[in-house]
PDB file of C-alpha atoms in Angstrom:
ATOM      1  CA  MET F   1      -0.036   0.050  -0.035  1.00 71.00           C
ATOM      2  CA  PRO F   2       1.353   3.536  -0.825  1.00 90.00           C
ATOM      3  CA  ILE F   3       0.212   4.549   2.820  1.00 95.00           C
ATOM      4  CA  ASP F   4       1.566   2.421   5.537  1.00 96.00           C
ATOM      5  CA  PHE F   5      -0.571   2.170   8.861  1.00 97.00           C
ATOM      6  CA  GLU F   6       0.737   0.838  11.955  1.00 97.00           C
ATOM      7  CA  VAL F   7      -0.273   1.008  15.650  1.00 97.00           C
ATOM      8  CA  ALA F   8       1.732   0.052  18.763  1.00 97.00           C
ATOM      9  CA  ASP F   9       1.588   1.325  22.414  1.00 96.00           C
ATOM     10  CA  HIS F  10      -1.152   3.719  21.736  1.00 97.00           C
ATOM     11  CA  ILE F  11       0.996   5.432  18.829  1.00 98.00           C
ATOM     12  CA  ALA F  12      -0.150   5.380  15.180  1.00 98.00           C
ATOM     13  CA  THR F  13       2.655   5.581  12.699  1.00 98.00           C
ATOM     14  CA  ILE F  14       1.620   6.670   9.179  1.00 98.00           C
ATOM     15  CA  THR F  15       4.238   6.431   6.527  1.00 97.00           C
ATOM     16  CA  ILE F  16       3.758   7.956   2.894  1.00 96.00           C
ATOM     17  CA  ASN F  17       5.453   5.080   0.987  1.00 95.00           C
ATOM     18  CA  ARG F  18       5.928   5.812  -2.644  1.00 94.00           C
ATOM     19  CA  PRO F  19       9.896   6.366  -2.701  1.00 93.00           C
ATOM     20  CA  GLU F  20      10.129   5.685  -6.518  1.00 93.00           C
ATOM     21  CA  SER F  21       7.951   8.963  -6.978  1.00 92.00           C
ATOM     22  CA  LEU F  22       9.494  10.886  -4.087  1.00 94.00           C
ATOM     23  CA  ASN F  23       6.332  10.177  -2.031  1.00 94.00           C
ATOM     24  CA  ALA F  24       4.316  12.325  -4.337  1.00 94.00           C
ATOM     25  CA  MET F  25       0.467  11.464  -3.649  1.00 91.00           C
ATOM     26  CA  SER F  26      -1.795  10.101  -6.247  1.00 90.00           C
ATOM     27  CA  PRO F  27      -5.563  10.358  -5.760  1.00 89.00           C
ATOM     28  CA  ASP F  28      -5.723   6.817  -4.476  1.00 90.00           C
ATOM     29  CA  MET F  29      -3.071   7.568  -1.843  1.00 92.00           C
ATOM     30  CA  TYR F  30      -5.073  10.716  -0.679  1.00 92.00           C
ATOM     31  CA  GLN F  31      -8.029   8.449  -0.367  1.00 92.00           C
ATOM     32  CA  ALA F  32      -5.801   5.977   1.738  1.00 94.00           C
ATOM     33  CA  LEU F  33      -4.393   8.959   3.702  1.00 95.00           C
ATOM     34  CA  SER F  34      -7.882  10.310   4.452  1.00 94.00           C
ATOM     35  CA  GLU F  35      -8.896   6.655   5.714  1.00 94.00           C
ATOM     36  CA  SER F  36      -5.879   6.727   8.009  1.00 96.00           C
ATOM     37  CA  TRP F  37      -6.534  10.059   9.742  1.00 96.00           C
ATOM     38  CA  ILE F  38     -10.240   9.002  10.210  1.00 96.00           C
ATOM     39  CA  GLU F  39      -8.857   5.681  11.938  1.00 97.00           C
ATOM     40  CA  VAL F  40      -6.760   8.180  13.934  1.00 97.00           C
ATOM     41  CA  ARG F  41      -9.708  10.268  14.952  1.00 97.00           C
ATOM     42  CA  ASP F  42     -12.003   7.404  15.729  1.00 96.00           C
ATOM     43  CA  ASN F  43      -9.667   4.543  17.119  1.00 97.00           C
ATOM     44  CA  PRO F  44      -9.825   4.831  20.998  1.00 96.00           C
ATOM     45  CA  ASP F  45      -6.710   2.733  21.183  1.00 96.00           C
ATOM     46  CA  ILE F  46      -4.779   5.581  19.386  1.00 97.00           C
ATOM     47  CA  TRP F  47      -3.747   8.372  21.621  1.00 98.00           C
ATOM     48  CA  VAL F  48      -0.875   9.998  19.244  1.00 98.00           C
ATOM     49  CA  ALA F  49       0.136   9.813  15.649  1.00 98.00           C
ATOM     50  CA  VAL F  50       3.302  10.098  13.804  1.00 98.00           C
ATOM     51  CA  VAL F  51       3.495  11.003   9.994  1.00 98.00           C
ATOM     52  CA  THR F  52       6.742  10.475   7.924  1.00 97.00           C
ATOM     53  CA  GLY F  53       7.702   9.666   4.343  1.00 96.00           C
ATOM     54  CA  ALA F  54       9.602   6.411   3.280  1.00 96.00           C
ATOM     55  CA  PRO F  55      13.328   7.131   2.553  1.00 95.00           C
ATOM     56  CA  GLN F  56      14.533   6.869  -0.949  1.00 94.00           C
ATOM     57  CA  PRO F  57      17.352   4.148  -1.130  1.00 93.00           C
ATOM     58  CA  ASN F  58      19.402   5.558  -3.742  1.00 88.00           C
ATOM     59  CA  ARG F  59      19.468   9.223  -2.782  1.00 92.00           C
ATOM     60  CA  PRO F  60      21.582  10.744  -0.442  1.00 94.00           C
ATOM     61  CA  PRO F  61      20.527  12.291   2.775  1.00 93.00           C
ATOM     62  CA  GLU F  62      20.604  15.802   1.207  1.00 92.00           C
ATOM     63  CA  ARG F  63      18.455  14.815  -1.580  1.00 93.00           C
ATOM     64  CA  GLN F  64      15.779  12.843   0.606  1.00 95.00           C
ATOM     65  CA  VAL F  65      12.292  13.719   0.348  1.00 96.00           C
ATOM     66  CA  PHE F  66       9.570  13.547   2.989  1.00 96.00           C
ATOM     67  CA  SER F  67       6.788  14.437   0.180  1.00 96.00           C
ATOM     68  CA  ALA F  68       6.695  16.159  -3.143  1.00 94.00           C
ATOM     69  CA  GLY F  69       3.361  16.878  -2.558  1.00 91.00           C
ATOM     70  CA  ALA F  70       0.562  16.005  -4.979  1.00 87.00           C
ATOM     71  CA  ASP F  71       1.541  14.023  -7.912  1.00 85.00           C
ATOM     72  CA  LEU F  72       0.293  16.397 -10.991  1.00 78.00           C
ATOM     73  CA  LYS F  73       0.863  14.037 -13.600  1.00 75.00           C
ATOM     74  CA  ALA F  74      -1.707  11.401 -11.918  1.00 69.00           C
ATOM     75  CA  MET F  75      -4.108  14.179 -11.005  1.00 66.00           C
ATOM     76  CA  GLY F  76      -5.628  14.461 -14.580  1.00 61.00           C
ATOM     77  CA  SER F  77      -7.218  17.698 -16.233  1.00 60.00           C
ATOM     78  CA  ASN F  78     -10.731  16.309 -16.137  1.00 66.00           C
ATOM     79  CA  LYS F  79     -13.162  18.861 -14.906  1.00 74.00           C
ATOM     80  CA  PRO F  80     -14.987  17.607 -11.646  1.00 73.00           C
ATOM     81  CA  GLU F  81     -18.784  17.446 -11.571  1.00 81.00           C
ATOM     82  CA  ALA F  82     -20.140  20.576 -10.219  1.00 83.00           C
ATOM     83  CA  TYR F  83     -21.940  19.064  -7.123  1.00 77.00           C
ATOM     84  CA  ARG F  84     -18.617  17.841  -5.809  1.00 72.00           C
ATOM     85  CA  PHE F  85     -17.943  21.460  -4.874  1.00 78.00           C
ATOM     86  CA  TRP F  86     -20.672  21.024  -2.100  1.00 76.00           C
ATOM     87  CA  GLN F  87     -19.155  17.543  -0.805  1.00 74.00           C
ATOM     88  CA  THR F  88     -17.047  19.073   1.654  1.00 74.00           C
ATOM     89  CA  GLN F  89     -16.637  16.029   3.998  1.00 72.00           C
ATOM     90  CA  ASN F  90     -15.811  13.791   0.990  1.00 74.00           C
ATOM     91  CA  ASP F  91     -12.346  12.153   1.714  1.00 75.00           C
ATOM     92  CA  GLN F  92     -11.192  14.758   4.460  1.00 86.00           C
ATOM     93  CA  LEU F  93      -7.704  14.971   5.092  1.00 90.00           C
ATOM     94  CA  LEU F  94      -6.009  16.470   8.215  1.00 90.00           C
ATOM     95  CA  ASN F  95      -4.902  19.421   6.199  1.00 90.00           C
ATOM     96  CA  ARG F  96      -8.255  19.901   4.590  1.00 89.00           C
ATOM     97  CA  GLY F  97     -10.035  20.234   7.778  1.00 89.00           C
ATOM     98  CA  LEU F  98     -10.756  16.822   9.243  1.00 93.00           C
ATOM     99  CA  GLU F  99     -10.810  17.509  13.110  1.00 95.00           C
ATOM    100  CA  VAL F 100      -8.413  15.141  15.039  1.00 96.00           C
ATOM    101  CA  TRP F 101      -8.011  16.333  18.549  1.00 97.00           C
ATOM    102  CA  LYS F 102      -5.065  13.713  19.131  1.00 97.00           C
ATOM    103  CA  PRO F 103      -1.594  15.117  18.854  1.00 98.00           C
ATOM    104  CA  ILE F 104       0.197  14.700  15.744  1.00 98.00           C
ATOM    105  CA  VAL F 105       4.050  14.527  15.286  1.00 98.00           C
ATOM    106  CA  ALA F 106       5.538  15.233  12.019  1.00 98.00           C
ATOM    107  CA  ALA F 107       9.007  13.400  11.280  1.00 98.00           C
ATOM    108  CA  VAL F 108      10.117  15.456   8.238  1.00 98.00           C
ATOM    109  CA  ASN F 109      13.180  13.302   6.870  1.00 96.00           C
ATOM    110  CA  GLY F 110      13.759  15.466   3.528  1.00 95.00           C
ATOM    111  CA  LEU F 111      12.246  17.948   1.333  1.00 96.00           C
ATOM    112  CA  CYS F 112       8.739  18.995   2.442  1.00 97.00           C
ATOM    113  CA  LEU F 113       7.151  20.210  -0.889  1.00 96.00           C
ATOM    114  CA  ALA F 114       3.801  21.382  -1.941  1.00 95.00           C
ATOM    115  CA  GLY F 115       1.032  18.993  -0.422  1.00 94.00           C
ATOM    116  CA  GLY F 116       3.899  17.877   1.916  1.00 95.00           C
ATOM    117  CA  MET F 117       4.072  21.183   3.465  1.00 96.00           C
ATOM    118  CA  THR F 118       0.396  21.573   3.560  1.00 96.00           C
ATOM    119  CA  LEU F 119       0.252  18.409   5.418  1.00 96.00           C
ATOM    120  CA  LEU F 120       3.155  19.744   8.127  1.00 97.00           C
ATOM    121  CA  LEU F 121       1.052  22.703   8.776  1.00 97.00           C
ATOM    122  CA  ALA F 122      -1.682  20.716  10.036  1.00 96.00           C
ATOM    123  CA  THR F 123       0.456  18.873  12.516  1.00 97.00           C
ATOM    124  CA  ASP F 124       1.293  19.890  16.187  1.00 98.00           C
ATOM    125  CA  ILE F 125       4.957  18.850  17.032  1.00 98.00           C
ATOM    126  CA  ARG F 126       7.312  18.920  14.179  1.00 98.00           C
ATOM    127  CA  ILE F 127      10.925  17.181  13.786  1.00 98.00           C
ATOM    128  CA  ALA F 128      13.029  17.972  10.818  1.00 98.00           C
ATOM    129  CA  SER F 129      16.202  16.680   9.308  1.00 97.00           C
ATOM    130  CA  GLU F 130      19.211  19.003   9.045  1.00 96.00           C
ATOM    131  CA  HIS F 131      18.665  18.476   5.200  1.00 96.00           C
ATOM    132  CA  ALA F 132      15.063  19.317   5.125  1.00 97.00           C
ATOM    133  CA  ALA F 133      13.701  22.343   3.404  1.00 97.00           C
ATOM    134  CA  PHE F 134      10.264  23.499   2.848  1.00 97.00           C
ATOM    135  CA  ASP F 135       8.291  25.193  -0.007  1.00 95.00           C
ATOM    136  CA  LEU F 136       5.087  26.003  -1.549  1.00 96.00           C
ATOM    137  CA  SER F 137       5.962  26.261  -5.089  1.00 93.00           C
ATOM    138  CA  GLU F 138       2.452  26.055  -6.519  1.00 93.00           C
ATOM    139  CA  VAL F 139       2.478  29.464  -7.903  1.00 93.00           C
ATOM    140  CA  LYS F 140       5.097  28.386 -10.426  1.00 93.00           C
ATOM    141  CA  ARG F 141       2.645  25.853 -11.672  1.00 90.00           C
ATOM    142  CA  GLY F 142      -0.251  28.355 -12.249  1.00 92.00           C
ATOM    143  CA  ILE F 143      -2.077  26.809  -9.297  1.00 91.00           C
ATOM    144  CA  LEU F 144      -2.489  27.812  -5.561  1.00 92.00           C
ATOM    145  CA  PRO F 145      -1.401  25.922  -2.251  1.00 93.00           C
ATOM    146  CA  GLY F 146      -4.951  24.107  -1.510  1.00 90.00           C
ATOM    147  CA  ASN F 147      -5.710  22.079   1.430  1.00 91.00           C
ATOM    148  CA  GLY F 148      -4.870  24.905   3.741  1.00 93.00           C
ATOM    149  CA  GLY F 149      -1.650  26.340   1.933  1.00 94.00           C
ATOM    150  CA  THR F 150      -2.972  29.852   1.835  1.00 95.00           C
ATOM    151  CA  GLN F 151      -4.764  29.678   5.253  1.00 94.00           C
ATOM    152  CA  ARG F 152      -2.200  28.186   7.640  1.00 96.00           C
ATOM    153  CA  THR F 153       0.983  29.571   6.101  1.00 97.00           C
ATOM    154  CA  ILE F 154      -0.291  33.021   6.694  1.00 96.00           C
ATOM    155  CA  ARG F 155      -1.067  31.895  10.435  1.00 95.00           C
ATOM    156  CA  GLN F 156       2.072  30.135  11.195  1.00 96.00           C
ATOM    157  CA  LEU F 157       4.554  32.446   9.647  1.00 97.00           C
ATOM    158  CA  PRO F 158       5.379  36.368   9.832  1.00 97.00           C
ATOM    159  CA  TYR F 159       3.536  37.757   7.097  1.00 97.00           C
ATOM    160  CA  PRO F 160       6.462  39.026   5.014  1.00 97.00           C
ATOM    161  CA  ILE F 161       8.069  35.340   5.132  1.00 97.00           C
ATOM    162  CA  ALA F 162       4.531  33.810   4.541  1.00 97.00           C
ATOM    163  CA  MET F 163       4.412  36.022   1.229  1.00 97.00           C
ATOM    164  CA  GLU F 164       7.640  35.128   0.207  1.00 97.00           C
ATOM    165  CA  VAL F 165       6.784  31.290   0.551  1.00 97.00           C
ATOM    166  CA  LEU F 166       3.485  31.785  -1.228  1.00 97.00           C
ATOM    167  CA  LEU F 167       4.010  34.531  -3.883  1.00 97.00           C
ATOM    168  CA  LEU F 168       7.605  33.714  -4.610  1.00 96.00           C
ATOM    169  CA  GLY F 169       7.477  30.205  -4.167  1.00 95.00           C
ATOM    170  CA  ARG F 170      10.803  30.631  -2.225  1.00 95.00           C
ATOM    171  CA  ARG F 171      12.436  27.729  -0.310  1.00 96.00           C
ATOM    172  CA  LEU F 172      12.934  27.789   3.467  1.00 97.00           C
ATOM    173  CA  THR F 173      15.996  25.686   5.039  1.00 97.00           C
ATOM    174  CA  ALA F 174      15.500  23.507   8.218  1.00 97.00           C
ATOM    175  CA  GLU F 175      17.669  26.405  10.091  1.00 96.00           C
ATOM    176  CA  ARG F 176      15.483  29.336   8.758  1.00 97.00           C
ATOM    177  CA  ALA F 177      12.069  27.261   9.387  1.00 97.00           C
ATOM    178  CA  ALA F 178      13.161  26.781  13.053  1.00 97.00           C
ATOM    179  CA  HIS F 179      14.167  30.469  13.220  1.00 97.00           C
ATOM    180  CA  PHE F 180      10.402  31.223  12.342  1.00 97.00           C
ATOM    181  CA  GLY F 181       8.918  28.766  14.556  1.00 97.00           C
ATOM    182  CA  LEU F 182       7.627  26.592  11.698  1.00 97.00           C
ATOM    183  CA  ILE F 183       9.231  23.571  13.280  1.00 97.00           C
ATOM    184  CA  ASN F 184      10.177  22.481  16.708  1.00 98.00           C
ATOM    185  CA  GLU F 185      13.734  20.899  16.372  1.00 97.00           C
ATOM    186  CA  VAL F 186      16.421  20.222  13.665  1.00 98.00           C
ATOM    187  CA  VAL F 187      18.267  17.214  14.270  1.00 97.00           C
ATOM    188  CA  PRO F 188      20.827  15.066  12.457  1.00 97.00           C
ATOM    189  CA  HIS F 189      19.340  13.118   9.437  1.00 96.00           C
ATOM    190  CA  GLY F 190      19.341   9.661  11.072  1.00 95.00           C
ATOM    191  CA  ASP F 191      17.935  11.052  14.149  1.00 97.00           C
ATOM    192  CA  VAL F 192      14.577  12.071  12.909  1.00 97.00           C
ATOM    193  CA  LEU F 193      12.231   9.289  13.311  1.00 97.00           C
ATOM    194  CA  LYS F 194      13.762   8.200  16.592  1.00 97.00           C
ATOM    195  CA  THR F 195      13.378  11.790  17.824  1.00 98.00           C
ATOM    196  CA  ALA F 196       9.686  12.067  16.773  1.00 98.00           C
ATOM    197  CA  MET F 197       8.847   8.891  18.192  1.00 98.00           C
ATOM    198  CA  GLU F 198      10.400  10.087  21.460  1.00 98.00           C
ATOM    199  CA  ARG F 199       8.055  13.128  21.408  1.00 98.00           C
ATOM    200  CA  ALA F 200       5.206  10.657  20.645  1.00 98.00           C
ATOM    201  CA  GLN F 201       6.011   8.259  23.599  1.00 97.00           C
ATOM    202  CA  GLU F 202       6.249  11.397  25.890  1.00 97.00           C
ATOM    203  CA  LEU F 203       2.950  12.587  24.379  1.00 97.00           C
ATOM    204  CA  ALA F 204       1.471   9.050  24.870  1.00 96.00           C
ATOM    205  CA  SER F 205       2.489   9.282  28.382  1.00 95.00           C
ATOM    206  CA  MET F 206       0.130  12.004  29.283  1.00 95.00           C
ATOM    207  CA  ALA F 207      -3.561  12.061  30.184  1.00 95.00           C
ATOM    208  CA  PRO F 208      -4.947  11.495  26.489  1.00 96.00           C
ATOM    209  CA  LEU F 209      -8.239  13.326  27.204  1.00 96.00           C
ATOM    210  CA  ALA F 210      -6.541  16.092  28.722  1.00 96.00           C
ATOM    211  CA  VAL F 211      -4.292  16.276  25.578  1.00 97.00           C
ATOM    212  CA  ARG F 212      -7.205  16.445  23.525  1.00 97.00           C
ATOM    213  CA  ALA F 213      -8.939  19.013  25.856  1.00 97.00           C
ATOM    214  CA  ILE F 214      -6.071  21.072  25.586  1.00 97.00           C
ATOM    215  CA  LYS F 215      -5.441  20.880  21.955  1.00 96.00           C
ATOM    216  CA  GLU F 216      -8.981  21.560  20.712  1.00 96.00           C
ATOM    217  CA  PRO F 217      -9.681  25.158  22.416  1.00 96.00           C
ATOM    218  CA  SER F 218      -6.147  26.134  21.631  1.00 96.00           C
ATOM    219  CA  VAL F 219      -6.490  25.482  17.880  1.00 95.00           C
ATOM    220  CA  ARG F 220     -10.174  26.897  17.743  1.00 94.00           C
ATOM    221  CA  ALA F 221      -8.795  30.066  19.650  1.00 93.00           C
ATOM    222  CA  GLN F 222      -7.104  30.975  16.571  1.00 89.00           C
ATOM    223  CA  TYR F 223     -10.339  31.826  15.021  1.00 89.00           C
ATOM    224  CA  MET F 224     -12.549  33.341  17.563  1.00 93.00           C
ATOM    225  CA  PRO F 225     -12.776  36.235  19.912  1.00 95.00           C
ATOM    226  CA  LEU F 226     -10.872  35.837  23.251  1.00 95.00           C
ATOM    227  CA  ALA F 227     -14.327  35.713  25.155  1.00 96.00           C
ATOM    228  CA  ASP F 228     -15.373  32.986  23.151  1.00 96.00           C
ATOM    229  CA  GLY F 229     -12.256  31.070  23.606  1.00 95.00           C
ATOM    230  CA  LEU F 230     -12.380  31.601  27.193  1.00 96.00           C
ATOM    231  CA  ARG F 231     -15.869  30.157  27.197  1.00 96.00           C
ATOM    232  CA  LEU F 232     -14.729  27.144  25.260  1.00 95.00           C
ATOM    233  CA  GLU F 233     -12.078  26.305  27.559  1.00 96.00           C
ATOM    234  CA  GLU F 234     -14.204  26.660  30.760  1.00 96.00           C
ATOM    235  CA  ALA F 235     -16.721  24.359  28.965  1.00 96.00           C
ATOM    236  CA  ILE F 236     -14.350  21.690  28.188  1.00 95.00           C
ATOM    237  CA  GLY F 237     -12.502  21.840  31.323  1.00 95.00           C
ATOM    238  CA  ALA F 238     -15.753  21.370  33.199  1.00 95.00           C
ATOM    239  CA  ARG F 239     -16.235  18.038  31.010  1.00 93.00           C
ATOM    240  CA  LEU F 240     -12.922  16.874  31.674  1.00 94.00           C
ATOM    241  CA  ARG F 241     -13.016  17.536  35.322  1.00 93.00           C
ATOM    242  CA  PHE F 242     -15.100  14.215  35.941  1.00 92.00           C
ATOM    243  CA  THR F 243     -13.133  11.997  33.716  1.00 94.00           C
ATOM    244  CA  GLU F 244     -11.399   8.858  35.588  1.00 92.00           C
ATOM    245  CA  ASP F 245      -8.223  10.411  34.378  1.00 92.00           C
ATOM    246  CA  ALA F 246      -8.972  13.827  36.112  1.00 93.00           C
ATOM    247  CA  GLN F 247      -9.386  11.755  39.229  1.00 92.00           C
ATOM    248  CA  GLU F 248      -6.097   9.478  38.938  1.00 87.00           C
ATOM    249  CA  GLY F 249      -3.813  12.394  38.165  1.00 91.00           C
ATOM    250  CA  PRO F 250      -4.039  14.072  41.434  1.00 89.00           C
ATOM    251  CA  ARG F 251      -4.362  10.884  43.143  1.00 90.00           C
ATOM    252  CA  ALA F 252      -1.242   9.696  41.668  1.00 89.00           C
ATOM    253  CA  PHE F 253       0.304  13.095  42.580  1.00 92.00           C
ATOM    254  CA  ALA F 254      -0.572  12.650  46.429  1.00 92.00           C
ATOM    255  CA  GLU F 255       0.631   9.212  46.381  1.00 90.00           C
ATOM    256  CA  LYS F 256       3.882   9.986  44.978  1.00 91.00           C
ATOM    257  CA  ARG F 257       3.541   7.420  41.984  1.00 91.00           C
ATOM    258  CA  LYS F 258       3.257   7.467  38.310  1.00 91.00           C
ATOM    259  CA  ALA F 259      -0.253   8.064  36.877  1.00 89.00           C
ATOM    260  CA  GLU F 260      -1.907   5.124  35.268  1.00 92.00           C
ATOM    261  CA  PHE F 261      -4.140   7.186  32.676  1.00 92.00           C
ATOM    262  CA  LYS F 262      -6.551   5.173  30.645  1.00 92.00           C
ATOM    263  CA  GLY F 263      -8.414   7.548  28.454  1.00 89.00           C
ATOM    264  CA  ARG F 264     -11.798   7.315  30.382  1.00 93.00           C
TER     265      ARG F 264
END
């Protein structure tokens, strides 16, 4: 399968696995990726997800590609049926608007281009290779960076840097991306997945419902007035307070032991 999906110890690992095409994503891959994100959202045994790209065996570290984005040759040029415009929930992706409140860690083990970068922009914790680089060069192809490219870039980068990326199609090095806060850490190429899994394991050790309760109002707050955000935070906090995990955390602290969270 072009999308590998594995679950172990409450962590789902999603691998874009089409190395012969630089992990460019065909329509079938986008559908499989959508199914993977829905499984992450809906499977109660999954508390965290890691997304990465399959390495290309014959390319050196500095030429590895996390994902080259959409496979434009496979997309075709047929005009879609008009009614599909209103099928807004069809084949939803993380970057297209699917709501996944479980934390997502990106292990960027190479160039992160076009649709690969829009995927990155929808993740929460981002680990990148020293050889990684980031760009949205759709403007050079006469198209726009969809699936959140125009929306999240402007929210996650300073305005002039976002315009440099969007309008000029300029590439950001890993060092510059970290400088502007686009990624969390730059690590040696061989340590990317290892470091990402360490962060995922750390996240999986937290109270899973509390993690989701924190992520949702934090993300939604970007699009609402402060008063509404405070009210949402209060409402979600009240719902969380009566979970088993919310009782276990303080009890474990008082008893000087490690909390055993169950996601209930």
